[in-house]
Coordinates of C-alpha atoms and ligand atoms in Angstrom, one line a residue:
M27 CA 0.0 0.0 0.0
D28 CA 1.2 3.5 -0.9
K29 CA 2.4 5.6 2.1
I30 CA -0.2 8.2 3.0
Y31 CA 1.0 11.8 3.6
A32 CA -1.0 14.4 5.5
V33 CA -1.4 17.5 3.3
I34 CA -2.6 21.0 4.2
K35 CA -5.4 21.8 1.7
G36 CA -6.3 25.3 2.9
V37 CA -5.8 27.9 5.6
G38 CA -8.4 30.1 7.3
A39 CA -8.0 32.7 10.0
Y40 CA -9.7 35.4 12.0
V41 CA -8.5 38.3 14.2
P42 CA -10.8 40.6 16.2
D43 CA -11.3 44.2 15.0
Y44 CA -10.0 46.0 18.0
V45 CA -6.4 47.2 17.6
L46 CA -4.5 47.8 20.9
T47 CA -1.6 50.1 20.0
N48 CA 1.6 50.7 21.9
E49 CA 0.3 54.3 22.4
E50 CA -2.8 53.0 24.2
L51 CA -0.7 50.6 26.3
S52 CA 1.6 53.5 27.3
Q53 CA -1.4 55.1 28.9
M54 CA -2.2 51.9 30.9
V55 CA 1.4 51.0 32.1
D56 CA 4.8 52.7 32.3
T57 CA 6.1 51.7 28.9
S58 CA 6.7 53.3 25.4
D59 CA 6.4 52.4 21.8
E60 CA 10.2 52.7 21.6
W61 CA 10.8 50.1 24.4
I62 CA 8.3 47.7 23.0
M63 CA 9.6 48.0 19.4
T64 CA 13.2 47.7 20.4
R65 CA 12.9 44.8 22.9
I66 CA 10.0 42.8 21.3
G67 CA 9.2 44.2 17.9
I68 CA 5.4 44.7 18.3
K69 CA 3.5 47.7 17.1
E70 CA 0.0 46.6 17.8
R71 CA -2.1 43.5 18.6
R72 CA -5.8 42.5 18.2
I73 CA -8.1 42.1 21.2
L74 CA -11.5 40.4 21.5
K75 CA -13.5 43.0 23.4
E76 CA -17.1 41.7 22.9
D77 CA -18.7 40.5 26.1
G78 CA -19.6 36.8 26.1
K79 CA -17.2 35.9 23.4
A80 CA -14.4 33.4 23.9
T81 CA -11.6 31.4 22.2
S82 CA -14.2 29.1 20.5
D83 CA -15.8 32.1 18.8
L84 CA -12.4 33.1 17.3
A85 CA -11.9 29.5 16.2
V86 CA -15.4 29.2 14.7
K87 CA -14.7 32.4 12.6
A88 CA -11.3 31.0 11.4
I89 CA -12.9 27.7 10.5
E90 CA -15.8 29.3 8.7
N91 CA -13.2 31.2 6.6
L92 CA -11.4 27.9 6.0
L93 CA -14.5 26.0 5.0
Q94 CA -15.7 28.7 2.7
K95 CA -12.2 29.1 1.0
T96 CA -11.9 25.3 0.5
N97 CA -15.5 24.8 -0.5
T98 CA -15.9 22.2 2.3
D99 CA -19.2 21.1 3.9
P100 CA -18.8 21.1 7.7
Q101 CA -20.4 17.6 7.7
E102 CA -17.4 16.2 5.8
I103 CA -15.0 17.0 8.7
D104 CA -14.2 14.0 10.9
F105 CA -12.0 15.5 13.6
V106 CA -11.3 19.0 15.0
L107 CA -8.1 19.3 17.1
C108 CA -7.8 22.6 18.9
A109 CA -4.5 24.0 20.2
T110 CA -5.1 26.5 23.0
V111 CA -3.9 27.7 26.4
T112 CA -7.0 29.8 26.8
P113 CA -9.9 27.3 26.6
D114 CA -13.4 28.7 27.0
M115 CA -13.7 26.6 30.2
Q116 CA -11.5 24.2 32.1
F117 CA -13.8 21.5 30.6
P118 CA -15.3 20.5 28.3
A119 CA -12.7 20.9 25.6
T120 CA -13.0 24.0 23.4
A121 CA -13.0 21.7 20.3
N122 CA -16.3 20.3 21.5
L123 CA -17.8 23.8 21.7
I124 CA -16.4 24.6 18.2
T125 CA -17.9 21.5 16.6
H126 CA -21.3 22.2 18.3
K127 CA -21.3 25.9 17.1
L128 CA -20.5 24.8 13.6
G129 CA -23.1 22.0 13.6
M130 CA -20.5 19.4 12.8
K131 CA -20.7 15.7 13.6
A132 CA -16.9 15.6 14.0
F133 CA -15.3 14.6 17.2
G134 CA -12.8 16.9 18.8
F135 CA -10.5 17.6 21.7
D136 CA -7.9 20.1 22.8
M137 CA -4.1 20.1 23.1
N138 CA -2.0 22.4 25.3
A139 CA 1.6 22.7 24.5
G140 CA 1.9 26.4 25.2
C141 CA 3.1 28.5 22.3
S142 CA 4.2 25.3 20.6
G143 CA 0.6 24.1 20.6
F144 CA -0.2 24.4 16.9
L145 CA 2.9 22.6 15.7
F146 CA 2.4 19.8 18.3
A147 CA -1.3 19.5 17.2
L148 CA -0.3 19.5 13.5
A149 CA 2.3 16.7 14.2
N150 CA -0.4 14.7 16.1
A151 CA -3.0 15.3 13.3
S152 CA -0.6 14.2 10.6
K153 CA -0.4 10.7 12.3
W154 CA -4.2 10.5 12.4
V155 CA -4.4 11.2 8.7
E156 CA -1.4 9.0 7.8
S157 CA -3.0 6.1 9.6
G158 CA -6.1 6.4 7.4
A159 CA -8.4 6.8 10.5
V160 CA -9.6 10.2 9.3
K161 CA -10.2 11.7 5.8
K162 CA -10.7 15.4 6.5
M163 CA -9.5 17.0 9.7
I164 CA -9.1 20.5 11.0
V165 CA -6.3 21.8 13.2
V166 CA -7.1 25.1 14.8
G167 CA -4.9 27.3 17.0
A168 CA -7.0 29.8 18.8
E169 CA -6.4 32.1 21.7
K170 CA -8.1 34.8 23.7
M171 CA -4.7 35.7 25.4
S172 CA -6.3 39.0 26.7
S173 CA -8.3 36.8 29.2
I174 CA -5.1 35.9 31.0
V175 CA -3.0 39.0 30.5
D176 CA -2.5 41.3 33.5
Y177 CA -2.9 44.8 32.0
T178 CA -1.1 46.3 35.0
D179 CA 2.1 44.1 34.4
R180 CA 4.3 46.0 31.9
A181 CA 6.6 43.1 31.5
V182 CA 3.9 40.9 30.0
C183 CA 1.0 43.0 28.7
P184 CA 2.7 44.3 25.5
I185 CA 3.5 40.8 24.3
F186 CA 0.2 39.0 23.7
G187 CA -2.7 39.3 21.2
D188 CA -5.9 37.4 20.3
G189 CA -6.6 35.5 17.1
A190 CA -7.2 32.1 15.5
G191 CA -5.9 30.2 12.5
A192 CA -7.0 26.9 11.1
V193 CA -5.8 24.4 8.4
L194 CA -7.6 21.6 6.6
L195 CA -5.6 18.3 6.4
E196 CA -6.3 15.5 4.0
P197 CA -4.5 12.3 2.9
D198 CA -2.5 12.1 -0.3
T199 CA -0.4 9.3 -1.6
K200 CA 1.7 11.1 -4.3
G201 CA 4.4 11.9 -1.8
D202 CA 5.4 15.2 -3.5
V203 CA 3.7 17.5 -1.0
G204 CA 2.6 17.3 2.7
I205 CA 4.1 16.9 6.1
M206 CA 7.5 15.2 5.7
D207 CA 9.1 15.2 9.1
F208 CA 8.9 16.7 12.6
Q209 CA 10.7 16.7 15.9
L210 CA 9.1 17.6 19.2
Y211 CA 10.7 18.2 22.6
S212 CA 9.6 19.1 26.1
N213 CA 11.3 19.8 29.4
G214 CA 8.9 20.3 32.3
D215 CA 11.6 21.9 34.5
G216 CA 10.8 25.1 32.5
W217 CA 7.4 25.4 34.2
K218 CA 8.9 27.7 36.8
N219 CA 9.6 30.4 34.2
L220 CA 6.3 30.5 32.4
H221 CA 3.0 29.5 34.0
Q222 CA -0.3 30.6 35.5
K223 CA 0.0 30.3 39.2
A224 CA -3.6 29.5 40.2
G225 CA -6.8 28.1 38.8
G226 CA -5.6 24.5 38.4
S227 CA -5.8 21.6 40.7
L228 CA -2.5 22.6 42.4
K229 CA -3.9 25.9 43.6
P230 CA -7.7 26.1 43.0
P231 CA -9.2 29.6 42.6
S232 CA -9.9 31.5 45.9
H233 CA -10.3 35.0 47.1
E234 CA -6.6 34.9 47.9
T235 CA -5.5 33.8 44.5
V236 CA -7.6 36.5 42.9
D237 CA -6.3 39.2 45.3
A238 CA -2.7 38.1 44.5
R239 CA -3.4 38.4 40.7
E240 CA -2.4 34.7 40.3
H241 CA -4.8 34.0 37.4
Y242 CA -2.6 35.8 34.9
I243 CA 0.5 34.8 32.9
Y244 CA 3.6 34.7 35.0
Q245 CA 6.8 34.9 33.0
E246 CA 10.5 35.2 33.8
G247 CA 11.2 36.9 30.5
Q248 CA 15.0 36.5 30.4
A249 CA 15.1 32.8 31.3
V250 CA 12.4 32.1 28.7
Y251 CA 14.3 34.1 26.1
K252 CA 17.6 32.3 26.7
H253 CA 16.0 28.9 26.3
A254 CA 13.9 30.0 23.3
V255 CA 16.8 31.2 21.2
I256 CA 18.9 28.1 21.8
C257 CA 16.1 25.6 21.5
M258 CA 14.4 27.1 18.4
A259 CA 17.8 27.6 16.6
D260 CA 18.9 24.0 17.4
V261 CA 15.7 22.2 16.5
T262 CA 15.4 24.3 13.2
K263 CA 19.0 23.3 12.3
E264 CA 18.3 19.7 13.2
I265 CA 15.2 19.4 11.1
C266 CA 16.9 21.2 8.1
E267 CA 20.0 19.0 8.3
R268 CA 18.0 15.8 8.6
N269 CA 16.1 16.7 5.4
G270 CA 19.1 18.0 3.5
L271 CA 17.7 21.6 3.5
D272 CA 19.9 24.7 3.4
N273 CA 19.4 28.4 3.1
N274 CA 19.0 27.9 -0.7
S275 CA 16.7 25.0 -0.8
L276 CA 14.5 26.2 2.1
D277 CA 11.8 28.5 0.7
W278 CA 10.0 29.6 3.9
L279 CA 10.6 29.7 7.7
I280 CA 7.5 30.0 9.8
P281 CA 8.8 30.8 13.3
H282 CA 6.7 31.2 16.4
Q283 CA 6.2 34.9 17.0
A284 CA 7.3 35.6 20.6
N285 CA 10.0 38.2 20.1
K286 CA 11.4 39.7 16.8
R287 CA 14.9 39.3 18.3
I288 CA 14.4 35.5 18.8
I289 CA 13.2 35.2 15.2
D290 CA 16.3 37.2 14.0
F291 CA 18.6 34.9 16.0
V292 CA 17.1 31.8 14.4
A293 CA 17.3 33.3 10.9
Q294 CA 21.0 34.3 11.5
T295 CA 21.8 30.8 12.6
L296 CA 20.4 29.4 9.3
K297 CA 21.8 32.4 7.3
L298 CA 18.3 32.9 5.9
P299 CA 17.5 36.1 4.0
A300 CA 14.6 38.2 5.5
E301 CA 12.4 37.6 2.5
K302 CA 12.1 33.9 3.4
I303 CA 10.9 34.5 6.9
M304 CA 7.3 35.0 7.8
I305 CA 6.8 37.7 10.5
N306 CA 3.5 39.0 11.8
I307 CA 4.5 39.8 15.4
D308 CA 4.6 43.5 14.5
H309 CA 0.8 43.7 13.9
F310 CA -0.6 40.7 15.8
G311 CA 1.8 40.3 18.7
N312 CA 2.3 36.8 20.2
T313 CA -1.0 35.0 19.6
T314 CA 0.4 31.8 21.2
A315 CA -1.1 28.7 19.4
A316 CA -2.3 31.0 16.5
T317 CA 1.0 32.5 15.3
L318 CA 1.8 29.8 12.8
P319 CA -1.5 29.4 11.0
L320 CA -1.9 33.3 11.0
C321 CA 1.4 33.5 9.2
M322 CA 0.3 30.8 6.7
W323 CA -2.9 32.7 6.1
E324 CA -1.1 36.0 5.4
W325 CA 1.6 34.4 3.2
E326 CA -0.7 31.8 1.5
K327 CA -0.7 33.7 -1.9
K328 CA 3.1 33.8 -1.9
M329 CA 3.7 30.1 -1.3
K330 CA 3.9 27.8 -4.3
K331 CA 3.2 24.1 -4.7
G332 CA 6.3 22.2 -3.7
D333 CA 7.9 25.0 -1.6
N334 CA 10.0 23.7 1.2
V335 CA 8.6 25.1 4.5
I336 CA 10.0 24.8 8.0
L337 CA 7.9 25.5 11.1
S338 CA 9.7 26.2 14.4
V339 CA 8.3 26.8 17.8
F340 CA 9.0 27.3 21.5
G341 CA 6.7 27.8 24.4
A342 CA 5.5 27.1 27.9
G343 CA 6.4 23.7 29.3
F344 CA 9.0 24.2 28.1
T345 CA 8.0 22.7 24.7
W346 CA 9.8 23.2 21.4
G347 CA 9.8 21.6 18.0
G348 CA 10.4 21.8 14.3
M349 CA 8.5 20.5 11.2
Y350 CA 9.3 20.2 7.5
L351 CA 6.5 20.3 5.0
K352 CA 6.2 20.7 1.3
W353 CA 3.5 23.2 0.5
A354 CA 0.6 21.6 -1.5
Y355 CA -1.0 24.2 -3.7
D356 CA -0.8 27.5 -5.6
T357 CA -3.3 30.2 -4.7
K358 CA -4.8 32.2 -7.6
Ligands
UT7_27 O1 5.9 32.7 23.5 C1 6.3 32.0 24.7 C2 7.7 32.2 25.0 N1 7.9 33.5 25.4 C3 9.0 34.2 25.0 O2 9.8 33.6 24.2 C4 9.4 35.5 25.7 C5 10.9 35.6 25.9 N2 11.3 36.8 26.6 C6 11.3 38.0 26.0 O3 10.9 38.1 24.9 C7 11.9 39.1 26.8 O4 12.6 38.7 27.9 C8 10.8 40.2 27.2 C9 10.3 40.9 26.0 C10 9.7 39.5 28.0 C11 11.5 41.2 28.1 O5 12.6 41.8 27.4 P1 14.0 41.9 28.1 O6 14.9 42.6 27.2 O7 14.4 40.5 28.6 O8 13.7 42.9 29.4 P2 13.9 42.6 30.9 O9 12.8 41.7 31.4 O10 15.3 42.1 31.2 O11 13.8 44.0 31.5 C12 14.7 45.1 31.2 C13 14.3 46.3 31.8 C14 13.8 46.2 33.3 O12 14.2 47.4 34.0 P3 15.5 47.5 34.8 O13 15.4 46.5 35.9 O14 16.7 47.2 33.9 O15 15.5 48.9 35.4 C15 12.3 46.1 33.2 O16 11.7 46.6 34.4 O17 13.1 46.8 31.1 C16 12.0 47.0 32.1 N3 10.8 46.7 31.4 C17 10.1 47.6 30.7 N4 10.4 48.9 30.4 C18 9.5 49.6 29.7 C19 10.1 45.5 31.4 N5 9.0 45.7 30.7 C20 9.0 47.0 30.2 C21 8.1 47.7 29.4 N6 8.4 49.0 29.2 N7 7.0 47.1 28.9

């Protein structure tokens, strides 16, 4: 039997309308456009402001965009895998809320690998498709990061934004396009440097945890930074070398968007020219599990069938990983 490859057949995305600029942030905390641009490289980010709306609503809009673009009936979808650190609720999984809102018969569940979530989910999804167990599946990275950002903490609040991106995966046996290889890593010792202190089973919510502002993102920025640059550069190099890719044969690098300086470091390690690197951090910030599909969505028209694409991520856990895929289609 021919080997089955999991192939991305389309990309959809959604970002909320509200634009939170560095100027507005400077009125909320002691910061400046100059500091944020120099240290992180973010000009503005999108925020979901509507009451009663959550991560699943962002995901639903991204998937509606995907279904419409790929002319796919929601009933054809077998499986929806949602990568998120901001689920609507602790349970049930956001993927279940998404399939319900879209009237799908698909099953679904969530994956949490921090900012690496989309790549980890896509790797997982590729195995479902390659096994023949599912024919059409959606991987969506969706985040309402604004729900866990402390807008009095200047070290964290400039970084994150809200958004969602989704891809449609299908099997293909030609072997000229699709997901070719990936490598995932995690090191739980990193939890100390990036986590949410309360709200889980270790420290359930209480008046004290709310008063101590422990339901927001806690980050030791420099420690995370040091690990991120090394791990992302190493895994990107590893996946390139293993697949015989160099700065000539590689067409696109899609890096997680945590800090422009981290992306620049990874690009320098690979000696990659700027025009091969997808960067949206300046206008969307760090949308955690949504950064990669949001990049694919914005660059979709530029990618060509057969292009060599590397995805590279780092996030809470710590988790990190790289993936090599051959882009499957041209967009008119
Ligand atoms: O996506 C998940 C993974 N996350 C990451 O990869 C994030 C990795 N970390 C980073 O990107 C950076 O560490 C940050 C952007 C979070 C921080 O940048 P930094 O260059 O590491 O700054 P720092 O934390 O070392 O702070 C330097 C100074 C401090 O002041 P002093 O102690 O030198 O007087 C901070 O208080 O900058 C100050 N500072 C700010 N100043 C103006 C911190 N935040 C701000 C701010 N505006 N928003």
